[in-house]
mmCIF file with all atom_site columns, C-alpha atoms in Angstrom:
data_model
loop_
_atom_site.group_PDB
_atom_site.id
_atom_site.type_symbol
_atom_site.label_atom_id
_atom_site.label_alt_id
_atom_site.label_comp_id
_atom_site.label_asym_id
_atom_site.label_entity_id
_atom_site.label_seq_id
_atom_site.pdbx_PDB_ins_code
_atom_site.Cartn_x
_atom_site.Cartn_y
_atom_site.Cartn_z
_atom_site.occupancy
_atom_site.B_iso_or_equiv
_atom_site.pdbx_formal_charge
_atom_site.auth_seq_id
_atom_site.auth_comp_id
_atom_site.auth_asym_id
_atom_site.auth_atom_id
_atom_site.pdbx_PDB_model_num
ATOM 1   C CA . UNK A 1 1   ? 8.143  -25.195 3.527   1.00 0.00 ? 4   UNK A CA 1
ATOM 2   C CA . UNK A 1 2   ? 11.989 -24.434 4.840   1.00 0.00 ? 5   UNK A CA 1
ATOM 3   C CA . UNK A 1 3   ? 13.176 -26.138 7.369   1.00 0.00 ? 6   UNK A CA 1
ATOM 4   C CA . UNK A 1 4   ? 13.978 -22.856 9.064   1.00 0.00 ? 7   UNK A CA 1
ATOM 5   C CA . UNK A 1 5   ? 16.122 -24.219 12.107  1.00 0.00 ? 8   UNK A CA 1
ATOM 6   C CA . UNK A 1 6   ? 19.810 -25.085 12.742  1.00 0.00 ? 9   UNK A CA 1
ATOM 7   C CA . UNK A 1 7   ? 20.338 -28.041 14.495  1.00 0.00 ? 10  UNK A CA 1
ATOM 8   C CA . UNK A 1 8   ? 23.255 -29.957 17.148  1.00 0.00 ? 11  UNK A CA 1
ATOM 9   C CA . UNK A 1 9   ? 23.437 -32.208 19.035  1.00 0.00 ? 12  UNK A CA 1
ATOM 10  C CA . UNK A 1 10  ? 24.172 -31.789 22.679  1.00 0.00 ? 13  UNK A CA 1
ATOM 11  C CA . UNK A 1 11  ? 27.132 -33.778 22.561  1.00 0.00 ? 14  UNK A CA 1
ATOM 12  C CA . UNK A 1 12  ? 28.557 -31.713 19.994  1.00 0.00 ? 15  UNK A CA 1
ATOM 13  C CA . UNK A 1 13  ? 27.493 -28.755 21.847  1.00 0.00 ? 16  UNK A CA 1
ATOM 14  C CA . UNK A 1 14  ? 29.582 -29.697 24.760  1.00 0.00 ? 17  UNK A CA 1
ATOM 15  C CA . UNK A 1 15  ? 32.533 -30.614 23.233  1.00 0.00 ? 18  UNK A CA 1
ATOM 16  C CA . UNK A 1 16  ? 35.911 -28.771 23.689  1.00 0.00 ? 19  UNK A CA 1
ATOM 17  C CA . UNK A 1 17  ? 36.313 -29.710 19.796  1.00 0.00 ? 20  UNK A CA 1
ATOM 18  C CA . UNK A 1 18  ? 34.663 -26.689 17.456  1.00 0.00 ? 21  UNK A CA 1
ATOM 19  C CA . UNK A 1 19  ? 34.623 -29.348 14.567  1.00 0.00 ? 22  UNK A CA 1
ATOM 20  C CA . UNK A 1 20  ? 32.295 -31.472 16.530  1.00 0.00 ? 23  UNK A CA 1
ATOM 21  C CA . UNK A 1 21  ? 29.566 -28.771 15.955  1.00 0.00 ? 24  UNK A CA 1
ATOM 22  C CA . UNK A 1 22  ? 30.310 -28.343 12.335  1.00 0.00 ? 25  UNK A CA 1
ATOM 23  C CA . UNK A 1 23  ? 30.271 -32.697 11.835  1.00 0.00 ? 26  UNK A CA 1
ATOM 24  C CA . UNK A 1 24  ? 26.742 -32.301 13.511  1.00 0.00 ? 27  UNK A CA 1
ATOM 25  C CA . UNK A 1 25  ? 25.184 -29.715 11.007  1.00 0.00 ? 28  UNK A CA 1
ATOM 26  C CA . UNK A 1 26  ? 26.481 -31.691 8.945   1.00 0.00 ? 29  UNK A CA 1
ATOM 27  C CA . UNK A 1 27  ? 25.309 -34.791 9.909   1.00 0.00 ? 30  UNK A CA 1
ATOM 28  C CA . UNK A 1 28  ? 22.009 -33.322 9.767   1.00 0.00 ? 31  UNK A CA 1
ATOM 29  C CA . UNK A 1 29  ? 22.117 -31.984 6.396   1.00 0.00 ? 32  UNK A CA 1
ATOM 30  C CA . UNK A 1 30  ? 23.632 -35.292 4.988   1.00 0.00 ? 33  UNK A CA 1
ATOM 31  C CA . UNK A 1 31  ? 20.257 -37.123 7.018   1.00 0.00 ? 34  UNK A CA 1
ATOM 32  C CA . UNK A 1 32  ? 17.904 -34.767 5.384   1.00 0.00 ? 35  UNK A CA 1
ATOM 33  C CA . UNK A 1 33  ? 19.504 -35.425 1.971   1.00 0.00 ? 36  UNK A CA 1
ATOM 34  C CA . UNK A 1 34  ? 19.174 -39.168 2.110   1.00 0.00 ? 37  UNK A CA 1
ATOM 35  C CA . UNK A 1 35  ? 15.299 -38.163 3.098   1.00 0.00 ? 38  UNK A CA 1
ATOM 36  C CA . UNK A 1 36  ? 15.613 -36.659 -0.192  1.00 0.00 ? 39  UNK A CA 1
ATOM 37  C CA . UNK A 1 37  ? 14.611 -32.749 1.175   1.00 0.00 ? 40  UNK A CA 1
ATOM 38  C CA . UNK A 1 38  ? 16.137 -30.467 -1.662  1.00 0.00 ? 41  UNK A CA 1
ATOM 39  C CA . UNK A 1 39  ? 18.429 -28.175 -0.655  1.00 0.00 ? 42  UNK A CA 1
ATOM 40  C CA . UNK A 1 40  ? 16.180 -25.222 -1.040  1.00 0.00 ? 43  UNK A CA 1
ATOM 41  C CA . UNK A 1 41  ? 14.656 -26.480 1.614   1.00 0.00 ? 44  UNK A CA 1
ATOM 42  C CA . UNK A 1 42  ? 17.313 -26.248 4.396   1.00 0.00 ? 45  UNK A CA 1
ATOM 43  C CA . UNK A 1 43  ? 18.404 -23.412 5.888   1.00 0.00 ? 46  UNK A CA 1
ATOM 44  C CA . UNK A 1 44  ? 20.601 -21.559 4.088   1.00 0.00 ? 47  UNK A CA 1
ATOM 45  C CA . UNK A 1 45  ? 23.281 -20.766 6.685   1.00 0.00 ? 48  UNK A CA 1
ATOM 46  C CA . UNK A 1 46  ? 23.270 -24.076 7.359   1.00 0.00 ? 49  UNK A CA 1
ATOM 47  C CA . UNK A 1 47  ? 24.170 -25.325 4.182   1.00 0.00 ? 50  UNK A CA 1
ATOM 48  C CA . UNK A 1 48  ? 27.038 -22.008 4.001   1.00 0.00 ? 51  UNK A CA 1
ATOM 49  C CA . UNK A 1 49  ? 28.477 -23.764 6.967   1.00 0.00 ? 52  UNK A CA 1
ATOM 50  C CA . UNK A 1 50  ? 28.391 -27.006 5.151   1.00 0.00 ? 53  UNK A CA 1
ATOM 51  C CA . UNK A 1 51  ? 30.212 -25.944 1.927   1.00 0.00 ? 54  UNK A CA 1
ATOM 52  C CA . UNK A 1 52  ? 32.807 -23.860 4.333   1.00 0.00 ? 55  UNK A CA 1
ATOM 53  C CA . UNK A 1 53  ? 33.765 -26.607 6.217   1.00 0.00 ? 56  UNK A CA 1
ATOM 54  C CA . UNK A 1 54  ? 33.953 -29.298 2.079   1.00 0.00 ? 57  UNK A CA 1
ATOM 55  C CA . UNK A 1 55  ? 36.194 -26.121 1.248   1.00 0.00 ? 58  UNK A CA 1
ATOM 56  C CA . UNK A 1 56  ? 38.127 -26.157 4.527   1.00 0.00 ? 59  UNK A CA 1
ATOM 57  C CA . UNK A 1 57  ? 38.552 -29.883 4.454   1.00 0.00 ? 60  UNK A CA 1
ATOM 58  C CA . UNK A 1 58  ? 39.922 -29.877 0.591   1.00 0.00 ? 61  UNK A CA 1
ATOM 59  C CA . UNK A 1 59  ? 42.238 -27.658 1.254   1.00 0.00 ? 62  UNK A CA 1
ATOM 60  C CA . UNK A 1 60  ? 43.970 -29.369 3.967   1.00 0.00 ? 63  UNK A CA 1
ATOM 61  C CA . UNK A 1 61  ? 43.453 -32.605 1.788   1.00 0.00 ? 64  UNK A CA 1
ATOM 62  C CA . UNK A 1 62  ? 45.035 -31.546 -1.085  1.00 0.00 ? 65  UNK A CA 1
ATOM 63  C CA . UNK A 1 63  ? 45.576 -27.470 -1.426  1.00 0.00 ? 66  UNK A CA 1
ATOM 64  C CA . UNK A 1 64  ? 43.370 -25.514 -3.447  1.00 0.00 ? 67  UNK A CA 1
ATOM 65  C CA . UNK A 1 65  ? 44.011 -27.673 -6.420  1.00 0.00 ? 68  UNK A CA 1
ATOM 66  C CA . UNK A 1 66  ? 42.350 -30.396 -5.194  1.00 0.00 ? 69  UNK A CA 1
ATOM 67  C CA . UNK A 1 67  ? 39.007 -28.216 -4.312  1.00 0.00 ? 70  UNK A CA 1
ATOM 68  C CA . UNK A 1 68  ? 39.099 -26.778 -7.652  1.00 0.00 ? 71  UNK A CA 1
ATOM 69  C CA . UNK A 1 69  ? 39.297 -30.237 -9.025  1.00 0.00 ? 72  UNK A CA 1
ATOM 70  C CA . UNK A 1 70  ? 36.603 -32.148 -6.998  1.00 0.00 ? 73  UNK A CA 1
ATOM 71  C CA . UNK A 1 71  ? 34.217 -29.581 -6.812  1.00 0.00 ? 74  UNK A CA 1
ATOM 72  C CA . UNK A 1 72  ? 34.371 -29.000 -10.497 1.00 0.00 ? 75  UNK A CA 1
ATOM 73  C CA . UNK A 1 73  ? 34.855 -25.331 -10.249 1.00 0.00 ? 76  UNK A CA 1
ATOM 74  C CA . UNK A 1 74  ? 31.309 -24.760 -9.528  1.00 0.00 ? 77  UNK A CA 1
ATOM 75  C CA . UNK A 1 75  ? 30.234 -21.387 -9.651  1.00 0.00 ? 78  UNK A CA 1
ATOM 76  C CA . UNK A 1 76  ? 27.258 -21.371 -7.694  1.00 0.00 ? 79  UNK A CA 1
ATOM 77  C CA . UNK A 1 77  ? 29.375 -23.096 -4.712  1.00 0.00 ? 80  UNK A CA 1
ATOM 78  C CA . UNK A 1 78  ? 32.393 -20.779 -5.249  1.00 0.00 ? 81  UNK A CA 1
ATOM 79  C CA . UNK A 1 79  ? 29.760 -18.152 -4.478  1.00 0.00 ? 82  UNK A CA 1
ATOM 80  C CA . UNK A 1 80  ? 28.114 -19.577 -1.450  1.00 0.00 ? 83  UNK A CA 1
ATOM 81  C CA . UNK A 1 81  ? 31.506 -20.228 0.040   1.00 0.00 ? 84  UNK A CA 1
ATOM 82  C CA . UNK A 1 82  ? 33.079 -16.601 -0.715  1.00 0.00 ? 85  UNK A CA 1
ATOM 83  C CA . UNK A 1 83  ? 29.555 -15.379 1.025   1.00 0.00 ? 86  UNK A CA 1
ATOM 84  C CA . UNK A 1 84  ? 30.218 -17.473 3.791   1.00 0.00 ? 87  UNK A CA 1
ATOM 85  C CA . UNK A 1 85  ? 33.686 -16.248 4.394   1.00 0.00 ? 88  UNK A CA 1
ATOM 86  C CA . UNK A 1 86  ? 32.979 -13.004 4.629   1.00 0.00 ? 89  UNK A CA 1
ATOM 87  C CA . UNK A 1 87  ? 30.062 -13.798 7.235   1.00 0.00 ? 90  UNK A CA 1
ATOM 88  C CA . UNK A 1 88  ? 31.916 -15.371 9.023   1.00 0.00 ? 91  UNK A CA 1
ATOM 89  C CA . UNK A 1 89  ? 34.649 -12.956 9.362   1.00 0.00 ? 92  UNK A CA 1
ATOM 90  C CA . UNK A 1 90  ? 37.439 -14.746 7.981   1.00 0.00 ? 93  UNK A CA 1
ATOM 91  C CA . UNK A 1 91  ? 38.372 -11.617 5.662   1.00 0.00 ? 94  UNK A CA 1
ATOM 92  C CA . UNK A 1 92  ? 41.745 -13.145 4.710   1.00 0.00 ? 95  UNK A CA 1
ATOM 93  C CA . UNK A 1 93  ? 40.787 -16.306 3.908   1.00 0.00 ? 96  UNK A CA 1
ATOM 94  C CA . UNK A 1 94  ? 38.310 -14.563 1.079   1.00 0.00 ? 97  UNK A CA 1
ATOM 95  C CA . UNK A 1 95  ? 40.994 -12.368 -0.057  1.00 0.00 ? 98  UNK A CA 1
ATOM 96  C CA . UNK A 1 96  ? 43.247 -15.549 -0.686  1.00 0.00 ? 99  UNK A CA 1
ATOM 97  C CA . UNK A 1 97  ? 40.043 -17.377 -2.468  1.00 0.00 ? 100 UNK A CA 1
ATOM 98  C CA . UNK A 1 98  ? 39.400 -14.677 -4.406  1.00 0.00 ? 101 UNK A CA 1
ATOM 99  C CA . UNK A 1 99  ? 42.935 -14.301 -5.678  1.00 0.00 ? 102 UNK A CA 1
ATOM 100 C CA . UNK A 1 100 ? 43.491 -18.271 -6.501  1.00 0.00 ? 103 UNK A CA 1
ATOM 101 C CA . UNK A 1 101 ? 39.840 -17.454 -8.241  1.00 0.00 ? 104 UNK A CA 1
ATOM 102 C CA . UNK A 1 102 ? 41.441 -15.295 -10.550 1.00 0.00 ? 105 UNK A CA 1
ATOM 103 C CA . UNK A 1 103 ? 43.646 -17.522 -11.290 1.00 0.00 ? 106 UNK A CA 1
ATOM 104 C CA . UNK A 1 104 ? 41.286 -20.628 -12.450 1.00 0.00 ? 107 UNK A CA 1
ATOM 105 C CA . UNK A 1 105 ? 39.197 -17.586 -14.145 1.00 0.00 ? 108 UNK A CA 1
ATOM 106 C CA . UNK A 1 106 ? 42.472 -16.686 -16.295 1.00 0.00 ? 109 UNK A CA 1
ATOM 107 C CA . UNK A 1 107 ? 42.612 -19.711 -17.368 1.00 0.00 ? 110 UNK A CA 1
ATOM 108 C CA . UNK A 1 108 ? 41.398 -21.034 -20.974 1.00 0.00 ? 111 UNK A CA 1
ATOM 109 C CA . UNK A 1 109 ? 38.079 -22.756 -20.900 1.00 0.00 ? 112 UNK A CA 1
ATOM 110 C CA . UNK A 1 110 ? 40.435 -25.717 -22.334 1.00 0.00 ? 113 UNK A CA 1
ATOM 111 C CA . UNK A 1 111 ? 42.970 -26.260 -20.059 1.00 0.00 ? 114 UNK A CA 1
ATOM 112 C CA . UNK A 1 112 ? 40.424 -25.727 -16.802 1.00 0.00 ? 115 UNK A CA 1
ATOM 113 C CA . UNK A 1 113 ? 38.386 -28.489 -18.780 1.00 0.00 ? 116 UNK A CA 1
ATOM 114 C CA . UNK A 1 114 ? 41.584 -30.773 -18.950 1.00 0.00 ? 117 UNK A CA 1
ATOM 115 C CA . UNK A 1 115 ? 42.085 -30.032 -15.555 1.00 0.00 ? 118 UNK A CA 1
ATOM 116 C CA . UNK A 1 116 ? 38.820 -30.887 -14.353 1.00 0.00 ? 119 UNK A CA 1
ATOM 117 C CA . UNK A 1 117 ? 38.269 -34.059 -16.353 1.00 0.00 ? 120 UNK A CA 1
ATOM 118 C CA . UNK A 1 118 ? 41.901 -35.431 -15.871 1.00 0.00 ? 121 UNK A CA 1
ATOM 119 C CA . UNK A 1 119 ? 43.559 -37.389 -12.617 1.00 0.00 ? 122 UNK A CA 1
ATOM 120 C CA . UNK A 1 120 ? 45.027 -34.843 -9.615  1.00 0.00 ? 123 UNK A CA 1
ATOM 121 C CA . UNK A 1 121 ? 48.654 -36.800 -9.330  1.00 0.00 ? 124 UNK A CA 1
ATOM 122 C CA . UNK A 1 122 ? 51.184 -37.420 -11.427 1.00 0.00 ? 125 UNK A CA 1
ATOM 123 C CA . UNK A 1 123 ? 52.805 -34.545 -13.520 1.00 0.00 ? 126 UNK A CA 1
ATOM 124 C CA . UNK A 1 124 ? 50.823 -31.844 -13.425 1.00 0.00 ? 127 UNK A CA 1
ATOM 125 C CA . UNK A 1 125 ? 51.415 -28.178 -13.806 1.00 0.00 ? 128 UNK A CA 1
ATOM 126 C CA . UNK A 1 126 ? 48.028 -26.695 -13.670 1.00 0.00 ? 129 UNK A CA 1
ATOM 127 C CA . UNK A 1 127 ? 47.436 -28.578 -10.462 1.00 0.00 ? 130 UNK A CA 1
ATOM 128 C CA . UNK A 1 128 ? 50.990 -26.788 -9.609  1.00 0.00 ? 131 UNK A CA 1
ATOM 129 C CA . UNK A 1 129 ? 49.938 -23.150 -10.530 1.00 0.00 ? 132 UNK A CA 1
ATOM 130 C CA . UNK A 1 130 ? 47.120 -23.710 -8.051  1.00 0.00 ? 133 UNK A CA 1
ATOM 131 C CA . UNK A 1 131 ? 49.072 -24.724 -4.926  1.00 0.00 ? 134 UNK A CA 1
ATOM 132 C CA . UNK A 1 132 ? 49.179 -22.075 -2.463  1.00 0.00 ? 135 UNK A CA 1
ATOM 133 C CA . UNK A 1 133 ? 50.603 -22.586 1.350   1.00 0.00 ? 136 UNK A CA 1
ATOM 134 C CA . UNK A 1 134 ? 49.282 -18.928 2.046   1.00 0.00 ? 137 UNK A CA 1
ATOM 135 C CA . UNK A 1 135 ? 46.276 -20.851 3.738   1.00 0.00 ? 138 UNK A CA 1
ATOM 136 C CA . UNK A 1 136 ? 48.027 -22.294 6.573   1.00 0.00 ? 139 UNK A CA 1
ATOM 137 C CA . UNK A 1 137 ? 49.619 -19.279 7.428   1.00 0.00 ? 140 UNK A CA 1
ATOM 138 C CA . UNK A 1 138 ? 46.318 -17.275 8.200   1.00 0.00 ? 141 UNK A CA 1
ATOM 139 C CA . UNK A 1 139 ? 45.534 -16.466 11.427  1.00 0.00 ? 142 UNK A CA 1
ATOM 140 C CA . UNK A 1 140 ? 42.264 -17.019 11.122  1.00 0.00 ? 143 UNK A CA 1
ATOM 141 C CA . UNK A 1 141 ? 40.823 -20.235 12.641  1.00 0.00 ? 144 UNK A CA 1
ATOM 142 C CA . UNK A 1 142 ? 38.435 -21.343 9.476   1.00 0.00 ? 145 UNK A CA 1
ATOM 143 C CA . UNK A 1 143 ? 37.151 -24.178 12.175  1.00 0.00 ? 146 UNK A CA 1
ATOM 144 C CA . UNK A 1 144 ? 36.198 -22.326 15.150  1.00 0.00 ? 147 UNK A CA 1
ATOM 145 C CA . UNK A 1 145 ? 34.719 -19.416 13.263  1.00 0.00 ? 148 UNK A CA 1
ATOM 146 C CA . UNK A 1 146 ? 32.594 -21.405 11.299  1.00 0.00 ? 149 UNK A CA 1
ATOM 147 C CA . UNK A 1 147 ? 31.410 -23.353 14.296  1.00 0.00 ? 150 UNK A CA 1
ATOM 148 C CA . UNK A 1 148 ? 30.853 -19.696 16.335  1.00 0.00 ? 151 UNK A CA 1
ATOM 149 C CA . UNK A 1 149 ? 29.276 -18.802 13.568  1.00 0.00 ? 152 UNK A CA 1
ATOM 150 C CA . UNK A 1 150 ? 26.686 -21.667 14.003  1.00 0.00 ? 153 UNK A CA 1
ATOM 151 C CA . UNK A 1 151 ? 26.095 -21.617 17.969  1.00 0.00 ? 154 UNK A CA 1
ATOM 152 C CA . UNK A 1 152 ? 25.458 -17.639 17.611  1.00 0.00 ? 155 UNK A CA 1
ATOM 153 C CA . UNK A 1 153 ? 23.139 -18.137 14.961  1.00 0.00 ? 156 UNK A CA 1
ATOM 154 C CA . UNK A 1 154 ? 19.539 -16.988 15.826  1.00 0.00 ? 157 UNK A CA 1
ATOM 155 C CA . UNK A 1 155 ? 18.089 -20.361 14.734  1.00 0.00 ? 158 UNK A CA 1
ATOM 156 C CA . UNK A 1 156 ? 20.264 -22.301 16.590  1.00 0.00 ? 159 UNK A CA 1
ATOM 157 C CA . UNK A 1 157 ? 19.270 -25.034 18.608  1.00 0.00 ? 160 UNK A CA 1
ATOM 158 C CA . UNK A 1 158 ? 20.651 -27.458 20.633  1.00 0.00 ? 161 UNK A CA 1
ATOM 159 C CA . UNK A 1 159 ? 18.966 -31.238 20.946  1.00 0.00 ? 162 UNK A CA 1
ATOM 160 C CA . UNK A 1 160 ? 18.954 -34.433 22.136  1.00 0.00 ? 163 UNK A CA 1
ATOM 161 C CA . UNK A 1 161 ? 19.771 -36.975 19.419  1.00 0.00 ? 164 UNK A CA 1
ATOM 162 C CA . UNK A 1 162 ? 16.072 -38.033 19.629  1.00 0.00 ? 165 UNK A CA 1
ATOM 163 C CA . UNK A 1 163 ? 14.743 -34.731 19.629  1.00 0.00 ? 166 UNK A CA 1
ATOM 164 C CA . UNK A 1 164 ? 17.035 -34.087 16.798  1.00 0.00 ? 167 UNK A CA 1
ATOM 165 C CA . UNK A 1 165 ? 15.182 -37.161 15.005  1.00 0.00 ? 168 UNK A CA 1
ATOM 166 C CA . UNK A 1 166 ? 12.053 -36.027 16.291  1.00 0.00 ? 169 UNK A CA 1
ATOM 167 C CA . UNK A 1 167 ? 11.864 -32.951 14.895  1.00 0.00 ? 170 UNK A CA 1
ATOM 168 C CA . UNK A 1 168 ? 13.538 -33.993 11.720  1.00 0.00 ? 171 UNK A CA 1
ATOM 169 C CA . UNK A 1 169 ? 10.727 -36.517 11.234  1.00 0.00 ? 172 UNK A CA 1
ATOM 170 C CA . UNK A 1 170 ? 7.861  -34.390 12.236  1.00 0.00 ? 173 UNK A CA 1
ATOM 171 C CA . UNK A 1 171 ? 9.587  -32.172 8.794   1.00 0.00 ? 174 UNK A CA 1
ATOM 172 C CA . UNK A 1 172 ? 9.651  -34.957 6.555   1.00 0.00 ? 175 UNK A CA 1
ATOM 173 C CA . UNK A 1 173 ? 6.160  -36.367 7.320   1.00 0.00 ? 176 UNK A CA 1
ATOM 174 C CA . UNK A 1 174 ? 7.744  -39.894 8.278   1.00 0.00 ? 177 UNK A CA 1
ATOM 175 C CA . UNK A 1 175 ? 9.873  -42.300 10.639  1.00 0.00 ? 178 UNK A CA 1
ATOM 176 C CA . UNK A 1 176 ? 13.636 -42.017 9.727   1.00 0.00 ? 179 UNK A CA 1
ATOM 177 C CA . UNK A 1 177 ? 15.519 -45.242 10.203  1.00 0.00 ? 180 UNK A CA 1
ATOM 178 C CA . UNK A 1 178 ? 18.173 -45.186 12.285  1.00 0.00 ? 181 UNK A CA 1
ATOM 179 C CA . UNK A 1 179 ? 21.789 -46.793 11.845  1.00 0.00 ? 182 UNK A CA 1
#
């Protein structure tokens, strides 16, 4: 059975900070991962909002070398997140992912490989071909529209922290400890 809701916090609700919203979904997600619930099981948009915001966050980090390199190039994940930019509306953003794509997809199998299995720093002209500042310059607010997204989802909720565990533990069939 999916656990067919979206879930924050009221704090993060009310917060003046859009990235509060995003840091509870995915607080949520990370809970009902160490529950061990498989990912099938979560809502989808959900998780899309999850992999937008590891994208987002890697690319401030390090450029889009970095995501390329700690996500492994993942095509599965490249997918979900080029879906979730266009849901989202940030059309820009997906026309700048999809052209860096084409750039990791012109490259040999080989030197992606390299790439993927060697260290970020140092010299490193792969990492190079794959830094692009483009990103900062779009308009579009990858934070807030992600977290808009969220609260104007129809299964959207907003809960208590111990509703939030409440209802989380009525899904997994058990108590969750608490930190």
């Amino acid at each position: 059975m999916e656990f067919g809701r979206i879930i924050i916090s009221e704090t993060a609700f009310n917060s003046e900070n859009p990235q509060d919203v995003i840091n509870s979904n995915i607080s949520v997600i990370n809970l009902m991962r160490e529950e061990k619930v498989d990912d099938d099981l979560i809502h989808e948009d959900a998780l899309m909002s999850y992999y937008l915001d590891y994208y987002y966050s890697q690319y401030v980090l390090g450029n889009f070398a970095q995501f390329v390199h700690h996500s492994g190039w993942n095509k599965e994940l490249n997918e979900l997140i080029e879906e979730g930019l266009a849901l989202i509306g940030a059309y820009n953003h997906l026309e700048l992912f999809q052209q860096l794509s084409k750039k990791v997809k012109l490259m040999s199998s080989v030197k992606l490989n390299k790439f993927l299995k060697g260290k970020l720093e140092g010299v490193n002209p792969t990492r190079d071909l794959l830094i692009n500042d483009t990103f900062f310059e779009i308009e579009e607010n990858l934070v807030t529209l992600n977290a808009n997204f969220l609260k104007s989802h129809p299964d959207f909720e907003v809960l208590s922290v111990d509703e939030m565990f409440a209802v989380l533990e009525e899904f997994v069939g058990h108590e969750i400890k608490r930190e």
